[in-house]
Phi, psi and omega in degrees: 000309180249046185298325181293328176292318179296319179296321175296324177294320178296316178297319178297319177296319178295324178292323175297318178298315178300316180297320179295315181292318178296323180292318184285312190260337180250347183072018183259127180261125175274104189300324183289345182257318188253352180239149174271185177294134176080003179259132181247154179301327181290345180281348179282122182272340178226084184295322179296318177295320179298313180295316181298319180291316191269336188304300185293325180293316178294320178298315180294321177296319178295316178297319178298317180296317179296314180299313180298318179297318179295317178298320179295317178298314179298317179299320179291321183288327180265007180056053179292176181296145182298328180295328178297320179296320179295315180297316181295316179295322176295320177298319177296317179300315179297319180300319179292320178297316179297318177302313181297318179298314180298315181295317180295321176297317179297318180294318178296325185279324190243004182249133175295141182261000000 
């Protein structure tokens, strides 16, 4: 029913995975994923600590979003039970909340004020 939203969630999760990998291995920060409004890369005083703190958390949130999206698509195509769709959507919602908490903690911890 809402397959296009699920596909956008999968793309968003894949983008989080890309941002985590680019941050860890290329030293490139994807501003739309790891920074809030008005925060610049130059404001981070400990970039290695920032990457170390955020990498695995961002990667796990992205993997969770992709996994949840795939499960939701499969459930919709095979006409799975409605409760599964509710659980999957709740899981995606929780994943996004956790992502926001992790990014805000990292910004509070490693950005000059």
